[in-house]
């Protein structure tokens, strides 16, 4: 069982890599075949990710290590599976399937190698979530970014190319900072294995401490650029708005890569158990997250288009997660993980929904008021015929319900998962020592509470305003032609959010167990450094 689970870890990296390479050699005219293979691969990844999630959560939590080349730790290029990485794998695959299905409508035909680039993006994302050392994190980071460059430019167009070039320039700068930070850390510690770094960092002598902290700070800036923290995230709304709908939908998780790495490394390198850099950078994450929430909320209110509203919603989500990470409390971390999943699913669905809603706005302002011709009615009617009302076409009804669901989720209104996530965060802040146990709440935490509520209010105001303008404006409109392959992905993502709501208890229990293991990384460190080689495992089996 251990050997099987070890080899299963590499599937989320190897499968999209092999499929992506093979798709490069398939003629672009065979789009249906390429799309079918891509969707099947994404479905396979979802199945494998769910199995890995079960394995990581079994027996009170397990850390499974895959040693590439069978070198011993910490010299091996290792892949590490725990609850957090397994959760991110499931979330990535859950977003990939709807995005690929949505692209069947028209976007996979808008340029070359869409499916191959999508597979390489999945490879980079999964590798970033599984890797156990900083150098290979850089490698997977670059694979992810290289694929995202092509996807951001997919479909061409002046605005998309302009935003895409800005995106490339910013992320190349982030990659340079990443490499500089990694080099400084290696020069001081002599290792890039994350678990080994957690052991060595507290042992660094005082003379080298400044150089180490400089390297970690530079590395952190690279991740904060990807996470979209203010003022480093100025590029994000424009890039996400300009990207095609299925690309923006999968990009919703790319900002969470930076959050994932910051959460992982901050608690592993300088959490409460580490004496050397205890709490290093936590205040920056907290205050930076609060400012990002403010900036994102203002952007949400100021947005005149749904695309930019969605882009600034990504910043609000990132700011909330950064601030929660900076507070370094187990209950807040657990609630933030629940919020991460809920907000990512919602924003991904919202990006795809925006394109469907705006289909009927190319020539008209509204999509609700429907002309008589849309129903095939005669232009001539009897003057004395009483007009009771205007029927709402099925497409408009589905789009309206989906828009309302996204609005409720983004604003954090009951009863859906967005409300549960924010309520859990607020409860963890107000009751830091548990319900009825009292505890002191800092002034910064009160600011976080206020901004969390105000960000939801700003989202509600902006979305209600957009909904009225889009669905209720009494101007003759065109009924959008919505394909089944376009509306089904949106419904799938919203159903996932519904499952998150219904199963909030068990899922929150999983998040709490994940947060406990993150704040107490001894099991992770021991699992990596004591991982047996395949040769030694086989020798024990032969005995």
PDB file of C-alpha atoms in Angstrom, residues 292-511:
ATOM      1  CA  UNK A 292      -5.090  44.586  -0.196  1.00  0.00           C
ATOM      2  CA  UNK A 293      -8.660  44.082   1.053  1.00  0.00           C
ATOM      3  CA  UNK A 294      -9.169  47.857   1.081  1.00  0.00           C
ATOM      4  CA  UNK A 295      -7.697  48.269  -2.400  1.00  0.00           C
ATOM      5  CA  UNK A 296      -9.702  45.342  -3.787  1.00  0.00           C
ATOM      6  CA  UNK A 297     -12.959  46.568  -2.212  1.00  0.00           C
ATOM      7  CA  UNK A 298     -12.507  50.051  -3.681  1.00  0.00           C
ATOM      8  CA  UNK A 299     -11.805  48.457  -7.049  1.00  0.00           C
ATOM      9  CA  UNK A 300     -14.944  46.332  -6.774  1.00  0.00           C
ATOM     10  CA  UNK A 301     -17.076  49.411  -6.077  1.00  0.00           C
ATOM     11  CA  UNK A 302     -15.420  51.434  -8.852  1.00  0.00           C
ATOM     12  CA  UNK A 303     -15.645  48.702 -11.514  1.00  0.00           C
ATOM     13  CA  UNK A 304     -17.984  49.496 -14.392  1.00  0.00           C
ATOM     14  CA  UNK A 305     -17.594  46.110 -16.050  1.00  0.00           C
ATOM     15  CA  UNK A 306     -18.207  42.642 -14.690  1.00  0.00           C
ATOM     16  CA  UNK A 307     -14.751  41.478 -15.758  1.00  0.00           C
ATOM     17  CA  UNK A 308     -12.917  44.054 -13.659  1.00  0.00           C
ATOM     18  CA  UNK A 309     -15.295  43.396 -10.780  1.00  0.00           C
ATOM     19  CA  UNK A 310     -14.241  39.749 -10.877  1.00  0.00           C
ATOM     20  CA  UNK A 311     -10.565  40.730 -11.130  1.00  0.00           C
ATOM     21  CA  UNK A 312     -10.742  42.917  -8.031  1.00  0.00           C
ATOM     22  CA  UNK A 313     -12.655  40.157  -6.246  1.00  0.00           C
ATOM     23  CA  UNK A 314      -9.540  38.029  -6.680  1.00  0.00           C
ATOM     24  CA  UNK A 315      -7.569  40.712  -4.823  1.00  0.00           C
ATOM     25  CA  UNK A 316     -10.128  40.790  -1.993  1.00  0.00           C
ATOM     26  CA  UNK A 317      -9.817  37.005  -1.698  1.00  0.00           C
ATOM     27  CA  UNK A 318      -6.010  37.176  -1.686  1.00  0.00           C
ATOM     28  CA  UNK A 319      -5.992  39.970   0.898  1.00  0.00           C
ATOM     29  CA  UNK A 320      -8.273  37.991   3.200  1.00  0.00           C
ATOM     30  CA  UNK A 321      -6.038  34.929   2.980  1.00  0.00           C
ATOM     31  CA  UNK A 322      -2.838  36.940   3.483  1.00  0.00           C
ATOM     32  CA  UNK A 323      -4.229  38.642   6.578  1.00  0.00           C
ATOM     33  CA  UNK A 324      -5.400  35.304   7.971  1.00  0.00           C
ATOM     34  CA  UNK A 325      -1.944  33.832   7.350  1.00  0.00           C
ATOM     35  CA  UNK A 326      -0.346  36.757   9.155  1.00  0.00           C
ATOM     36  CA  UNK A 327      -2.421  36.153  12.294  1.00  0.00           C
ATOM     37  CA  UNK A 328      -0.839  32.669  12.686  1.00  0.00           C
ATOM     38  CA  UNK A 329      -3.684  31.088  14.676  1.00  0.00           C
ATOM     39  CA  UNK A 330      -4.776  27.511  14.080  1.00  0.00           C
ATOM     40  CA  UNK A 331      -8.524  28.209  13.998  1.00  0.00           C
ATOM     41  CA  UNK A 332      -8.067  31.186  11.678  1.00  0.00           C
ATOM     42  CA  UNK A 333      -5.871  29.120   9.358  1.00  0.00           C
ATOM     43  CA  UNK A 334      -8.517  26.374   9.206  1.00  0.00           C
ATOM     44  CA  UNK A 335     -11.250  28.890   8.398  1.00  0.00           C
ATOM     45  CA  UNK A 336      -9.024  30.560   5.801  1.00  0.00           C
ATOM     46  CA  UNK A 337      -8.496  27.225   4.035  1.00  0.00           C
ATOM     47  CA  UNK A 338     -12.268  26.769   3.825  1.00  0.00           C
ATOM     48  CA  UNK A 339     -12.532  30.321   2.463  1.00  0.00           C
ATOM     49  CA  UNK A 340      -9.775  29.592  -0.077  1.00  0.00           C
ATOM     50  CA  UNK A 341     -11.725  26.697  -1.583  1.00  0.00           C
ATOM     51  CA  UNK A 342     -15.062  28.537  -1.563  1.00  0.00           C
ATOM     52  CA  UNK A 343     -13.770  31.790  -3.063  1.00  0.00           C
ATOM     53  CA  UNK A 344     -11.734  30.017  -5.753  1.00  0.00           C
ATOM     54  CA  UNK A 345     -14.705  27.960  -6.944  1.00  0.00           C
ATOM     55  CA  UNK A 346     -16.928  31.041  -6.950  1.00  0.00           C
ATOM     56  CA  UNK A 347     -14.547  33.336  -8.815  1.00  0.00           C
ATOM     57  CA  UNK A 348     -13.832  30.645 -11.395  1.00  0.00           C
ATOM     58  CA  UNK A 349     -17.561  30.201 -12.051  1.00  0.00           C
ATOM     59  CA  UNK A 350     -18.043  33.978 -12.147  1.00  0.00           C
ATOM     60  CA  UNK A 351     -15.422  34.498 -14.851  1.00  0.00           C
ATOM     61  CA  UNK A 352     -17.160  31.999 -17.129  1.00  0.00           C
ATOM     62  CA  UNK A 353     -20.603  33.349 -16.299  1.00  0.00           C
ATOM     63  CA  UNK A 354     -19.531  36.879 -17.257  1.00  0.00           C
ATOM     64  CA  UNK A 355     -18.888  35.853 -20.845  1.00  0.00           C
ATOM     65  CA  UNK A 356     -22.322  34.242 -21.112  1.00  0.00           C
ATOM     66  CA  UNK A 357     -24.041  37.278 -19.629  1.00  0.00           C
ATOM     67  CA  UNK A 358     -22.188  39.700 -21.878  1.00  0.00           C
ATOM     68  CA  UNK A 359     -23.060  37.790 -25.042  1.00  0.00           C
ATOM     69  CA  UNK A 360     -26.342  39.647 -25.263  1.00  0.00           C
ATOM     70  CA  UNK A 361     -24.743  43.001 -24.494  1.00  0.00           C
ATOM     71  CA  UNK A 362     -22.644  43.350 -27.608  1.00  0.00           C
ATOM     72  CA  UNK A 363     -25.390  45.212 -29.408  1.00  0.00           C
ATOM     73  CA  UNK A 364     -27.767  46.030 -26.564  1.00  0.00           C
ATOM     74  CA  UNK A 365     -27.552  47.239 -23.000  1.00  0.00           C
ATOM     75  CA  UNK A 366     -29.804  44.710 -21.282  1.00  0.00           C
ATOM     76  CA  UNK A 367     -30.405  40.998 -21.554  1.00  0.00           C
ATOM     77  CA  UNK A 368     -33.708  40.700 -19.732  1.00  0.00           C
ATOM     78  CA  UNK A 369     -36.150  42.763 -21.764  1.00  0.00           C
ATOM     79  CA  UNK A 370     -36.805  40.508 -24.733  1.00  0.00           C
ATOM     80  CA  UNK A 371     -38.224  41.521 -28.069  1.00  0.00           C
ATOM     81  CA  UNK A 372     -41.424  39.989 -29.354  1.00  0.00           C
ATOM     82  CA  UNK A 373     -39.507  38.495 -32.271  1.00  0.00           C
ATOM     83  CA  UNK A 374     -37.416  36.422 -29.892  1.00  0.00           C
ATOM     84  CA  UNK A 375     -40.541  34.440 -29.092  1.00  0.00           C
ATOM     85  CA  UNK A 376     -41.672  34.221 -32.702  1.00  0.00           C
ATOM     86  CA  UNK A 377     -44.787  36.329 -32.062  1.00  0.00           C
ATOM     87  CA  UNK A 378     -46.488  38.303 -34.760  1.00  0.00           C
ATOM     88  CA  UNK A 379     -45.841  42.019 -34.997  1.00  0.00           C
ATOM     89  CA  UNK A 380     -49.541  42.666 -35.413  1.00  0.00           C
ATOM     90  CA  UNK A 381     -51.675  42.199 -32.340  1.00  0.00           C
ATOM     91  CA  UNK A 382     -55.138  43.166 -31.426  1.00  0.00           C
ATOM     92  CA  UNK A 383     -55.235  46.492 -29.664  1.00  0.00           C
ATOM     93  CA  UNK A 384     -57.613  45.254 -27.011  1.00  0.00           C
ATOM     94  CA  UNK A 385     -55.423  42.288 -26.039  1.00  0.00           C
ATOM     95  CA  UNK A 386     -54.353  42.612 -22.448  1.00  0.00           C
ATOM     96  CA  UNK A 387     -50.571  42.336 -21.920  1.00  0.00           C
ATOM     97  CA  UNK A 388     -49.961  40.553 -18.667  1.00  0.00           C
ATOM     98  CA  UNK A 389     -46.182  40.455 -18.750  1.00  0.00           C
ATOM     99  CA  UNK A 390     -43.099  39.348 -20.599  1.00  0.00           C
ATOM    100  CA  UNK A 391     -41.962  35.772 -20.321  1.00  0.00           C
ATOM    101  CA  UNK A 392     -38.370  35.124 -19.317  1.00  0.00           C
ATOM    102  CA  UNK A 393     -36.508  32.717 -21.616  1.00  0.00           C
ATOM    103  CA  UNK A 394     -34.866  29.689 -20.045  1.00  0.00           C
ATOM    104  CA  UNK A 395     -31.356  30.913 -20.837  1.00  0.00           C
ATOM    105  CA  UNK A 396     -31.961  34.222 -19.078  1.00  0.00           C
ATOM    106  CA  UNK A 397     -33.489  32.470 -16.071  1.00  0.00           C
ATOM    107  CA  UNK A 398     -30.507  30.147 -15.682  1.00  0.00           C
ATOM    108  CA  UNK A 399     -28.022  32.994 -16.097  1.00  0.00           C
ATOM    109  CA  UNK A 400     -29.929  35.118 -13.603  1.00  0.00           C
ATOM    110  CA  UNK A 401     -30.032  32.349 -10.985  1.00  0.00           C
ATOM    111  CA  UNK A 402     -26.328  31.630 -11.499  1.00  0.00           C
ATOM    112  CA  UNK A 403     -25.509  35.333 -11.180  1.00  0.00           C
ATOM    113  CA  UNK A 404     -27.508  35.540  -7.957  1.00  0.00           C
ATOM    114  CA  UNK A 405     -25.692  32.494  -6.561  1.00  0.00           C
ATOM    115  CA  UNK A 406     -22.295  33.984  -7.419  1.00  0.00           C
ATOM    116  CA  UNK A 407     -23.333  37.278  -5.826  1.00  0.00           C
ATOM    117  CA  UNK A 408     -24.387  35.555  -2.600  1.00  0.00           C
ATOM    118  CA  UNK A 409     -21.126  33.609  -2.486  1.00  0.00           C
ATOM    119  CA  UNK A 410     -18.863  36.586  -3.216  1.00  0.00           C
ATOM    120  CA  UNK A 411     -20.675  38.854  -0.763  1.00  0.00           C
ATOM    121  CA  UNK A 412     -20.592  36.179   1.944  1.00  0.00           C
ATOM    122  CA  UNK A 413     -24.352  36.113   2.509  1.00  0.00           C
ATOM    123  CA  UNK A 414     -26.139  33.168   4.110  1.00  0.00           C
ATOM    124  CA  UNK A 415     -26.731  30.343   3.582  1.00  0.00           C
ATOM    125  CA  UNK A 416     -23.979  29.391   1.115  1.00  0.00           C
ATOM    126  CA  UNK A 417     -20.328  28.511   1.734  1.00  0.00           C
ATOM    127  CA  UNK A 418     -19.082  32.105   1.402  1.00  0.00           C
ATOM    128  CA  UNK A 419     -21.015  33.032   4.524  1.00  0.00           C
ATOM    129  CA  UNK A 420     -19.832  29.919   6.385  1.00  0.00           C
ATOM    130  CA  UNK A 421     -16.201  30.714   5.548  1.00  0.00           C
ATOM    131  CA  UNK A 422     -16.382  34.352   6.668  1.00  0.00           C
ATOM    132  CA  UNK A 423     -18.394  33.462   9.762  1.00  0.00           C
ATOM    133  CA  UNK A 424     -15.767  30.856  10.693  1.00  0.00           C
ATOM    134  CA  UNK A 425     -12.971  33.428  10.284  1.00  0.00           C
ATOM    135  CA  UNK A 426     -14.841  35.995  12.386  1.00  0.00           C
ATOM    136  CA  UNK A 427     -15.579  33.413  15.069  1.00  0.00           C
ATOM    137  CA  UNK A 428     -11.928  32.363  15.230  1.00  0.00           C
ATOM    138  CA  UNK A 429     -10.824  35.999  15.607  1.00  0.00           C
ATOM    139  CA  UNK A 430     -13.397  36.944  18.229  1.00  0.00           C
ATOM    140  CA  UNK A 431     -12.867  33.735  20.225  1.00  0.00           C
ATOM    141  CA  UNK A 432      -9.116  33.103  19.876  1.00  0.00           C
ATOM    142  CA  UNK A 433      -9.115  30.624  22.765  1.00  0.00           C
ATOM    143  CA  UNK A 434     -12.410  28.946  21.980  1.00  0.00           C
ATOM    144  CA  UNK A 435     -16.066  29.742  22.588  1.00  0.00           C
ATOM    145  CA  UNK A 436     -16.651  31.083  26.084  1.00  0.00           C
ATOM    146  CA  UNK A 437     -12.939  31.133  26.936  1.00  0.00           C
ATOM    147  CA  UNK A 438     -12.431  34.849  26.493  1.00  0.00           C
ATOM    148  CA  UNK A 439      -9.088  36.017  25.184  1.00  0.00           C
ATOM    149  CA  UNK A 440      -7.711  39.368  24.107  1.00  0.00           C
ATOM    150  CA  UNK A 441      -8.429  40.669  20.621  1.00  0.00           C
ATOM    151  CA  UNK A 442      -5.813  43.005  19.171  1.00  0.00           C
ATOM    152  CA  UNK A 443      -6.703  46.258  17.445  1.00  0.00           C
ATOM    153  CA  UNK A 444      -5.407  44.844  14.172  1.00  0.00           C
ATOM    154  CA  UNK A 445      -7.799  41.920  14.494  1.00  0.00           C
ATOM    155  CA  UNK A 446     -10.673  44.369  14.916  1.00  0.00           C
ATOM    156  CA  UNK A 447      -9.578  46.054  11.695  1.00  0.00           C
ATOM    157  CA  UNK A 448      -9.605  42.664  10.010  1.00  0.00           C
ATOM    158  CA  UNK A 449     -13.135  42.022  11.274  1.00  0.00           C
ATOM    159  CA  UNK A 450     -14.342  45.401  10.006  1.00  0.00           C
ATOM    160  CA  UNK A 451     -12.719  45.013   6.597  1.00  0.00           C
ATOM    161  CA  UNK A 452     -14.025  41.480   6.198  1.00  0.00           C
ATOM    162  CA  UNK A 453     -17.569  42.748   6.720  1.00  0.00           C
ATOM    163  CA  UNK A 454     -17.102  45.882   4.603  1.00  0.00           C
ATOM    164  CA  UNK A 455     -15.570  43.910   1.735  1.00  0.00           C
ATOM    165  CA  UNK A 456     -18.690  41.752   1.665  1.00  0.00           C
ATOM    166  CA  UNK A 457     -20.863  44.877   1.703  1.00  0.00           C
ATOM    167  CA  UNK A 458     -18.920  46.443  -1.167  1.00  0.00           C
ATOM    168  CA  UNK A 459     -19.257  43.234  -3.183  1.00  0.00           C
ATOM    169  CA  UNK A 460     -22.987  43.163  -2.494  1.00  0.00           C
ATOM    170  CA  UNK A 461     -23.467  46.784  -3.599  1.00  0.00           C
ATOM    171  CA  UNK A 462     -21.413  46.316  -6.775  1.00  0.00           C
ATOM    172  CA  UNK A 463     -23.057  43.032  -7.731  1.00  0.00           C
ATOM    173  CA  UNK A 464     -26.605  44.275  -7.089  1.00  0.00           C
ATOM    174  CA  UNK A 465     -25.853  47.346  -9.191  1.00  0.00           C
ATOM    175  CA  UNK A 466     -24.415  45.184 -11.963  1.00  0.00           C
ATOM    176  CA  UNK A 467     -27.333  42.755 -11.737  1.00  0.00           C
ATOM    177  CA  UNK A 468     -29.908  45.537 -12.079  1.00  0.00           C
ATOM    178  CA  UNK A 469     -28.057  47.046 -15.020  1.00  0.00           C
ATOM    179  CA  UNK A 470     -27.669  43.666 -16.677  1.00  0.00           C
ATOM    180  CA  UNK A 471     -30.941  41.882 -16.022  1.00  0.00           C
ATOM    181  CA  UNK A 472     -33.557  44.512 -15.144  1.00  0.00           C
ATOM    182  CA  UNK A 473     -32.834  47.488 -17.400  1.00  0.00           C
ATOM    183  CA  UNK A 474     -36.015  48.044 -19.454  1.00  0.00           C
ATOM    184  CA  UNK A 475     -34.306  48.339 -22.825  1.00  0.00           C
ATOM    185  CA  UNK A 476     -34.846  46.047 -25.786  1.00  0.00           C
ATOM    186  CA  UNK A 477     -32.277  43.288 -25.611  1.00  0.00           C
ATOM    187  CA  UNK A 478     -31.016  40.233 -27.361  1.00  0.00           C
ATOM    188  CA  UNK A 479     -31.430  36.774 -25.899  1.00  0.00           C
ATOM    189  CA  UNK A 480     -27.917  35.308 -25.640  1.00  0.00           C
ATOM    190  CA  UNK A 481     -27.278  32.007 -27.358  1.00  0.00           C
ATOM    191  CA  UNK A 482     -25.880  29.832 -24.580  1.00  0.00           C
ATOM    192  CA  UNK A 483     -24.435  26.443 -25.425  1.00  0.00           C
ATOM    193  CA  UNK A 484     -24.834  23.477 -23.139  1.00  0.00           C
ATOM    194  CA  UNK A 485     -21.052  23.118 -22.933  1.00  0.00           C
ATOM    195  CA  UNK A 486     -20.882  26.695 -21.635  1.00  0.00           C
ATOM    196  CA  UNK A 487     -23.560  26.729 -18.968  1.00  0.00           C
ATOM    197  CA  UNK A 488     -22.877  23.238 -17.580  1.00  0.00           C
ATOM    198  CA  UNK A 489     -19.361  24.154 -16.294  1.00  0.00           C
ATOM    199  CA  UNK A 490     -20.786  27.136 -14.403  1.00  0.00           C
ATOM    200  CA  UNK A 491     -23.472  24.974 -12.840  1.00  0.00           C
ATOM    201  CA  UNK A 492     -20.880  22.323 -11.925  1.00  0.00           C
ATOM    202  CA  UNK A 493     -18.763  24.833 -10.026  1.00  0.00           C
ATOM    203  CA  UNK A 494     -21.794  26.264  -8.232  1.00  0.00           C
ATOM    204  CA  UNK A 495     -22.866  22.738  -7.294  1.00  0.00           C
ATOM    205  CA  UNK A 496     -19.411  22.194  -5.810  1.00  0.00           C
ATOM    206  CA  UNK A 497     -19.962  25.311  -3.697  1.00  0.00           C
ATOM    207  CA  UNK A 498     -23.341  23.873  -2.684  1.00  0.00           C
ATOM    208  CA  UNK A 499     -21.682  20.607  -1.626  1.00  0.00           C
ATOM    209  CA  UNK A 500     -19.188  22.686   0.331  1.00  0.00           C
ATOM    210  CA  UNK A 501     -22.157  24.263   2.112  1.00  0.00           C
ATOM    211  CA  UNK A 502     -24.026  21.045   2.832  1.00  0.00           C
ATOM    212  CA  UNK A 503     -20.902  19.186   3.974  1.00  0.00           C
ATOM    213  CA  UNK A 504     -19.441  22.163   5.841  1.00  0.00           C
ATOM    214  CA  UNK A 505     -19.054  20.199   9.089  1.00  0.00           C
ATOM    215  CA  UNK A 506     -16.882  17.323   7.802  1.00  0.00           C
ATOM    216  CA  UNK A 507     -14.966  19.623   5.468  1.00  0.00           C
ATOM    217  CA  UNK A 508     -14.238  22.082   8.267  1.00  0.00           C
ATOM    218  CA  UNK A 509     -13.036  19.160  10.374  1.00  0.00           C
ATOM    219  CA  UNK A 510     -10.582  18.291   7.594  1.00  0.00           C
ATOM    220  CA  UNK A 511      -9.440  21.926   7.430  1.00  0.00           C
TER     221      UNK A 511
END
